[in-house]
Amino acid sequence: MDTMEKLKEIVEKSSSIVFFGGAGVSTESGIPDFRSVDGLYHQQWEYPPETILSHSFFMRRPEEFYRFYRAKMLCDTAKPNMAHKKLAQLEAEGKLTAVITQNIDNLHQMAGSKKVLELHGSVYRNHCMDCGEFYDFAYMKNSQGVPRCQKCGGIIKPDVVLYEEALDSRVLTESVSAIQEAQTMIIGGTSLSVYPAASLIDYFKGDHLIVINRDKTPRDRIADLVINESIGEVFAKI
């Protein structure tokens, strides 16, 4: 039995699947990732992206932060690919219990997924740091300089986990619970190099661990099935 046949069989027989995904799921929709050869980390800015996307830099130089953020993080032209669509379908069929994602682009929701746990937040949610007023994606995209609250004048901050910030405890708790209860876990489009997100895999105690990623990952050796191909193409065949 080849790997695709084995994957199909596992998915078919599984009653509770959790998907854990990273940047590779979104790059196939045209959103640049951070660590590939042509990713954001290899483009020239006055400061490294890790520095710009840190909490201390945001507080110290919000103008420069937003210049980078609008140029590189606010992509509203991307559309869900086959991976997003198939995951939404599996959820609708009652097989998939949760999507746990490191991405901040809302593509899983656009594809129809309901239970999406966003470890690193979302560019589609923004709040005033002073009064908590909500602002949407369009407001941030169309704002100039440092976006300010229309109610109180406070700085608006994206609901995105920056470097030096902790992950949301509720999202973490729900993610751990979903992973612990899953029969099958599919890891896709992630190098598993970003912590603490990558450490969530340790909570999986189910029957089948599957890794779908173009490159090798640290968890390949413990996986039941490893597929080093495009995640969109793989899901298209399920």
mmCIF file of C-alpha atoms in Angstrom:
data_model
loop_
_atom_site.group_PDB
_atom_site.id
_atom_site.type_symbol
_atom_site.label_atom_id
_atom_site.label_comp_id
_atom_site.label_asym_id
_atom_site.label_seq_id
_atom_site.Cartn_x
_atom_site.Cartn_y
_atom_site.Cartn_z
ATOM 1 C CA MET A 1 0.000 0.000 0.000
ATOM 2 C CA ASP A 2 1.498 3.380 -0.985
ATOM 3 C CA THR A 3 1.487 6.418 1.294
ATOM 4 C CA MET A 4 -1.560 8.074 -0.289
ATOM 5 C CA GLU A 5 -3.616 4.889 0.007
ATOM 6 C CA LYS A 6 -2.540 4.520 3.621
ATOM 7 C CA LEU A 7 -3.471 8.157 4.330
ATOM 8 C CA LYS A 8 -6.901 7.688 2.749
ATOM 9 C CA GLU A 9 -7.493 4.541 4.812
ATOM 10 C CA ILE A 10 -6.508 6.239 8.091
ATOM 11 C CA VAL A 11 -8.735 9.245 7.374
ATOM 12 C CA GLU A 12 -11.614 6.987 6.374
ATOM 13 C CA LYS A 13 -11.412 4.922 9.560
ATOM 14 C CA SER A 14 -10.811 7.825 11.949
ATOM 15 C CA SER A 15 -13.720 9.257 13.897
ATOM 16 C CA SER A 16 -11.814 12.160 15.486
ATOM 17 C CA ILE A 17 -9.028 13.962 13.589
ATOM 18 C CA VAL A 18 -7.123 17.043 14.699
ATOM 19 C CA PHE A 19 -5.116 19.073 12.206
ATOM 20 C CA PHE A 20 -2.070 21.056 13.332
ATOM 21 C CA GLY A 21 -0.845 23.438 10.624
ATOM 22 C CA GLY A 22 1.748 26.088 9.914
ATOM 23 C CA ALA A 23 2.918 28.528 7.258
ATOM 24 C CA GLY A 24 3.178 25.869 4.534
ATOM 25 C CA VAL A 25 -0.618 25.619 4.446
ATOM 26 C CA SER A 26 -0.849 29.317 3.539
ATOM 27 C CA THR A 27 2.127 29.656 1.181
ATOM 28 C CA GLU A 28 0.183 27.622 -1.390
ATOM 29 C CA SER A 29 -2.447 30.357 -1.251
ATOM 30 C CA GLY A 30 0.187 32.991 -2.011
ATOM 31 C CA ILE A 31 1.003 34.199 1.511
ATOM 32 C CA PRO A 32 4.788 34.387 2.067
ATOM 33 C CA ASP A 33 6.195 32.459 5.005
ATOM 34 C CA PHE A 34 8.935 33.587 7.335
ATOM 35 C CA ARG A 35 11.651 31.003 6.934
ATOM 36 C CA SER A 36 11.755 29.819 3.334
ATOM 37 C CA VAL A 37 14.489 31.025 0.981
ATOM 38 C CA ASP A 38 12.230 33.727 -0.420
ATOM 39 C CA GLY A 39 10.380 34.261 2.859
ATOM 40 C CA LEU A 40 10.167 37.477 4.856
ATOM 41 C CA TYR A 41 13.316 36.762 6.845
ATOM 42 C CA HIS A 42 15.440 36.950 3.699
ATOM 43 C CA GLN A 43 14.187 40.329 2.501
ATOM 44 C CA GLN A 44 15.980 43.538 3.315
ATOM 45 C CA TRP A 45 14.539 45.864 5.936
ATOM 46 C CA GLU A 46 16.262 48.284 8.269
ATOM 47 C CA TYR A 47 15.641 45.803 11.103
ATOM 48 C CA PRO A 48 15.251 42.002 11.043
ATOM 49 C CA PRO A 49 11.590 40.894 10.954
ATOM 50 C CA GLU A 50 12.061 39.133 14.323
ATOM 51 C CA THR A 51 12.930 42.518 15.819
ATOM 52 C CA ILE A 52 10.119 44.428 14.096
ATOM 53 C CA LEU A 53 7.539 41.815 15.105
ATOM 54 C CA SER A 54 8.443 41.948 18.782
ATOM 55 C CA HIS A 55 6.402 43.514 21.564
ATOM 56 C CA SER A 56 9.201 45.841 22.634
ATOM 57 C CA PHE A 57 9.693 47.156 19.078
ATOM 58 C CA PHE A 58 5.942 47.675 18.667
ATOM 59 C CA MET A 59 5.873 49.742 21.856
ATOM 60 C CA ARG A 60 9.067 51.651 21.045
ATOM 61 C CA ARG A 61 8.631 52.289 17.294
ATOM 62 C CA PRO A 62 4.980 51.741 16.332
ATOM 63 C CA GLU A 63 5.326 53.790 13.133
ATOM 64 C CA GLU A 64 8.045 51.495 11.766
ATOM 65 C CA PHE A 65 6.154 48.419 13.003
ATOM 66 C CA TYR A 66 3.056 49.417 11.046
ATOM 67 C CA ARG A 67 5.020 50.241 7.920
ATOM 68 C CA PHE A 68 6.280 46.631 7.861
ATOM 69 C CA TYR A 69 2.971 45.188 9.089
ATOM 70 C CA ARG A 70 0.888 46.765 6.325
ATOM 71 C CA ALA A 71 3.410 45.870 3.626
ATOM 72 C CA LYS A 72 4.042 42.267 4.643
ATOM 73 C CA MET A 73 1.365 40.967 7.003
ATOM 74 C CA LEU A 74 -1.930 42.303 5.631
ATOM 75 C CA CYS A 75 -2.614 40.088 2.630
ATOM 76 C CA ASP A 76 -6.277 40.138 1.599
ATOM 77 C CA THR A 77 -5.893 38.668 -1.895
ATOM 78 C CA ALA A 78 -5.180 35.074 -0.803
ATOM 79 C CA LYS A 79 -7.893 32.441 -1.207
ATOM 80 C CA PRO A 80 -8.265 29.079 0.577
ATOM 81 C CA ASN A 81 -6.516 26.194 -1.197
ATOM 82 C CA MET A 82 -7.413 22.492 -1.333
ATOM 83 C CA ALA A 83 -5.974 21.846 2.132
ATOM 84 C CA HIS A 84 -8.227 24.481 3.715
ATOM 85 C CA LYS A 85 -11.256 23.273 1.736
ATOM 86 C CA LYS A 86 -10.753 19.568 2.469
ATOM 87 C CA LEU A 87 -10.291 20.231 6.193
ATOM 88 C CA ALA A 88 -13.571 22.184 6.238
ATOM 89 C CA GLN A 89 -15.231 19.268 4.440
ATOM 90 C CA LEU A 90 -13.875 16.735 6.941
ATOM 91 C CA GLU A 91 -15.236 18.864 9.779
ATOM 92 C CA ALA A 92 -18.654 19.079 8.096
ATOM 93 C CA GLU A 93 -18.633 15.278 7.787
ATOM 94 C CA GLY A 94 -18.009 14.963 11.533
ATOM 95 C CA LYS A 95 -14.497 13.542 11.201
ATOM 96 C CA LEU A 96 -12.378 16.580 12.037
ATOM 97 C CA THR A 97 -12.785 17.974 15.553
ATOM 98 C CA ALA A 98 -10.426 20.980 15.368
ATOM 99 C CA VAL A 99 -7.933 22.899 13.261
ATOM 100 C CA ILE A 100 -5.032 24.197 15.323
ATOM 101 C CA THR A 101 -3.106 26.762 13.305
ATOM 102 C CA GLN A 102 -0.005 28.910 13.705
ATOM 103 C CA ASN A 103 -1.262 31.113 10.837
ATOM 104 C CA ILE A 104 -2.949 34.477 11.320
ATOM 105 C CA ASP A 105 -4.658 34.830 7.915
ATOM 106 C CA ASN A 106 -8.233 33.569 8.523
ATOM 107 C CA LEU A 107 -8.073 31.243 5.480
ATOM 108 C CA HIS A 108 -9.425 28.234 7.398
ATOM 109 C CA GLN A 109 -12.507 30.214 8.386
ATOM 110 C CA MET A 110 -12.900 31.490 4.812
ATOM 111 C CA ALA A 111 -12.955 27.864 3.645
ATOM 112 C CA GLY A 112 -15.769 27.068 6.083
ATOM 113 C CA SER A 113 -13.989 25.625 9.130
ATOM 114 C CA LYS A 114 -15.816 26.378 12.385
ATOM 115 C CA LYS A 115 -13.499 25.068 15.114
ATOM 116 C CA VAL A 116 -10.257 26.958 14.423
ATOM 117 C CA LEU A 117 -7.811 27.503 17.271
ATOM 118 C CA GLU A 118 -5.441 30.309 16.299
ATOM 119 C CA LEU A 119 -2.277 29.929 18.377
ATOM 120 C CA HIS A 120 -0.750 33.156 17.093
ATOM 121 C CA GLY A 121 -3.938 35.235 16.772
ATOM 122 C CA SER A 122 -5.399 36.856 13.663
ATOM 123 C CA VAL A 123 -4.876 39.971 11.543
ATOM 124 C CA TYR A 124 -8.666 40.131 11.233
ATOM 125 C CA ARG A 125 -9.081 41.172 14.888
ATOM 126 C CA ASN A 126 -7.683 44.430 16.270
ATOM 127 C CA HIS A 127 -8.406 46.301 19.485
ATOM 128 C CA CYS A 128 -7.678 49.687 21.000
ATOM 129 C CA MET A 129 -5.061 49.263 23.718
ATOM 130 C CA ASP A 130 -6.838 51.837 25.910
ATOM 131 C CA CYS A 131 -10.591 51.258 25.632
ATOM 132 C CA GLY A 132 -10.719 47.853 23.891
ATOM 133 C CA GLU A 133 -12.803 49.001 20.896
ATOM 134 C CA PHE A 134 -12.745 46.451 18.041
ATOM 135 C CA TYR A 135 -11.452 47.294 14.545
ATOM 136 C CA ASP A 136 -11.556 45.078 11.466
ATOM 137 C CA PHE A 137 -9.015 44.169 8.794
ATOM 138 C CA ALA A 138 -10.141 46.886 6.378
ATOM 139 C CA TYR A 139 -9.733 49.629 8.975
ATOM 140 C CA MET A 140 -6.111 48.594 9.592
ATOM 141 C CA LYS A 141 -5.334 48.150 5.903
ATOM 142 C CA ASN A 142 -6.656 51.608 5.045
ATOM 143 C CA SER A 143 -5.202 53.438 8.047
ATOM 144 C CA GLN A 144 -2.155 55.686 7.842
ATOM 145 C CA GLY A 145 0.829 55.791 10.179
ATOM 146 C CA VAL A 146 -0.048 54.450 13.625
ATOM 147 C CA PRO A 147 -3.766 53.492 13.612
ATOM 148 C CA ARG A 148 -5.692 55.304 16.320
ATOM 149 C CA CYS A 149 -9.003 54.560 18.007
ATOM 150 C CA GLN A 150 -11.869 56.732 16.788
ATOM 151 C CA LYS A 151 -13.388 56.687 20.255
ATOM 152 C CA CYS A 152 -10.501 57.547 22.553
ATOM 153 C CA GLY A 153 -7.435 58.108 20.373
ATOM 154 C CA GLY A 154 -5.538 55.118 21.769
ATOM 155 C CA ILE A 155 -3.189 53.010 19.633
ATOM 156 C CA ILE A 156 -4.871 50.026 17.960
ATOM 157 C CA LYS A 157 -2.987 46.746 18.270
ATOM 158 C CA PRO A 158 -3.485 43.649 16.093
ATOM 159 C CA ASP A 159 -4.649 40.512 17.877
ATOM 160 C CA VAL A 160 -1.414 38.833 16.780
ATOM 161 C CA VAL A 161 1.033 37.206 19.193
ATOM 162 C CA LEU A 162 4.296 39.100 18.813
ATOM 163 C CA TYR A 163 7.710 37.891 19.885
ATOM 164 C CA GLU A 164 8.095 38.283 23.693
ATOM 165 C CA GLU A 165 4.332 37.816 24.175
ATOM 166 C CA ALA A 166 2.635 34.754 25.668
ATOM 167 C CA LEU A 167 0.146 32.616 23.756
ATOM 168 C CA ASP A 168 -3.512 32.965 24.729
ATOM 169 C CA SER A 169 -4.136 30.590 27.653
ATOM 170 C CA ARG A 170 -7.694 29.715 26.552
ATOM 171 C CA VAL A 171 -6.552 28.793 23.036
ATOM 172 C CA LEU A 172 -3.704 26.721 24.490
ATOM 173 C CA THR A 173 -6.033 24.860 26.854
ATOM 174 C CA GLU A 174 -8.534 24.104 24.070
ATOM 175 C CA SER A 175 -5.712 22.967 21.762
ATOM 176 C CA VAL A 176 -4.272 20.591 24.357
ATOM 177 C CA SER A 177 -7.735 19.154 25.018
ATOM 178 C CA ALA A 178 -8.439 18.630 21.296
ATOM 179 C CA ILE A 179 -5.065 16.928 20.758
ATOM 180 C CA GLN A 180 -5.456 14.653 23.806
ATOM 181 C CA GLU A 181 -8.895 13.489 22.663
ATOM 182 C CA ALA A 182 -7.991 12.912 19.001
ATOM 183 C CA GLN A 183 -7.695 9.474 17.453
ATOM 184 C CA THR A 184 -5.624 10.814 14.532
ATOM 185 C CA MET A 185 -3.402 13.888 14.321
ATOM 186 C CA ILE A 186 -2.298 15.353 10.998
ATOM 187 C CA ILE A 187 0.604 17.802 11.117
ATOM 188 C CA GLY A 188 0.861 19.849 7.932
ATOM 189 C CA GLY A 189 2.909 22.657 6.429
ATOM 190 C CA THR A 190 5.065 23.324 9.466
ATOM 191 C CA SER A 191 8.742 22.844 10.279
ATOM 192 C CA LEU A 192 7.783 22.429 13.956
ATOM 193 C CA SER A 193 10.519 24.886 14.885
ATOM 194 C CA VAL A 194 8.366 27.532 16.592
ATOM 195 C CA TYR A 195 7.886 27.029 20.310
ATOM 196 C CA PRO A 196 5.840 26.736 22.446
ATOM 197 C CA ALA A 197 3.386 25.883 19.644
ATOM 198 C CA ALA A 198 5.410 22.872 18.400
ATOM 199 C CA SER A 199 5.509 21.325 21.870
ATOM 200 C CA LEU A 200 1.730 20.768 21.749
ATOM 201 C CA ILE A 201 2.384 17.650 19.664
ATOM 202 C CA ASP A 202 3.631 15.960 22.846
ATOM 203 C CA TYR A 203 0.062 15.798 24.154
ATOM 204 C CA PHE A 204 -1.057 13.455 21.371
ATOM 205 C CA LYS A 205 -1.684 9.918 22.614
ATOM 206 C CA GLY A 206 -3.951 8.669 19.802
ATOM 207 C CA ASP A 207 -3.528 5.956 17.173
ATOM 208 C CA HIS A 208 -2.117 7.696 14.099
ATOM 209 C CA LEU A 209 0.348 10.582 13.780
ATOM 210 C CA ILE A 210 0.723 11.848 10.195
ATOM 211 C CA VAL A 211 3.211 14.474 8.964
ATOM 212 C CA ILE A 212 2.660 16.194 5.591
ATOM 213 C CA ASN A 213 5.431 18.696 4.858
ATOM 214 C CA ARG A 214 7.773 19.411 1.951
ATOM 215 C CA ASP A 215 10.826 19.228 4.227
ATOM 216 C CA LYS A 216 11.827 16.955 7.080
ATOM 217 C CA THR A 217 10.580 17.777 10.595
ATOM 218 C CA PRO A 218 11.850 16.771 14.064
ATOM 219 C CA ARG A 219 8.745 14.565 14.495
ATOM 220 C CA ASP A 220 9.156 12.449 11.348
ATOM 221 C CA ARG A 221 10.803 9.629 13.300
ATOM 222 C CA ILE A 222 7.784 9.122 15.568
ATOM 223 C CA ALA A 223 5.138 9.555 12.855
ATOM 224 C CA ASP A 224 3.178 6.610 11.473
ATOM 225 C CA LEU A 225 3.156 8.237 8.068
ATOM 226 C CA VAL A 226 5.375 10.936 6.521
ATOM 227 C CA ILE A 227 4.536 12.560 3.172
ATOM 228 C CA ASN A 228 7.072 15.081 1.800
ATOM 229 C CA GLU A 229 4.827 16.729 -0.781
ATOM 230 C CA SER A 230 2.696 19.826 -1.325
ATOM 231 C CA ILE A 231 -0.036 19.777 1.296
ATOM 232 C CA GLY A 232 -2.648 21.148 -1.113
ATOM 233 C CA GLU A 233 -1.933 18.414 -3.634
ATOM 234 C CA VAL A 234 -2.039 15.732 -0.945
ATOM 235 C CA PHE A 235 -5.401 16.889 0.410
ATOM 236 C CA ALA A 236 -6.787 17.120 -3.096
ATOM 237 C CA LYS A 237 -6.265 13.362 -3.406
ATOM 238 C CA ILE A 238 -7.989 12.385 -0.153
#
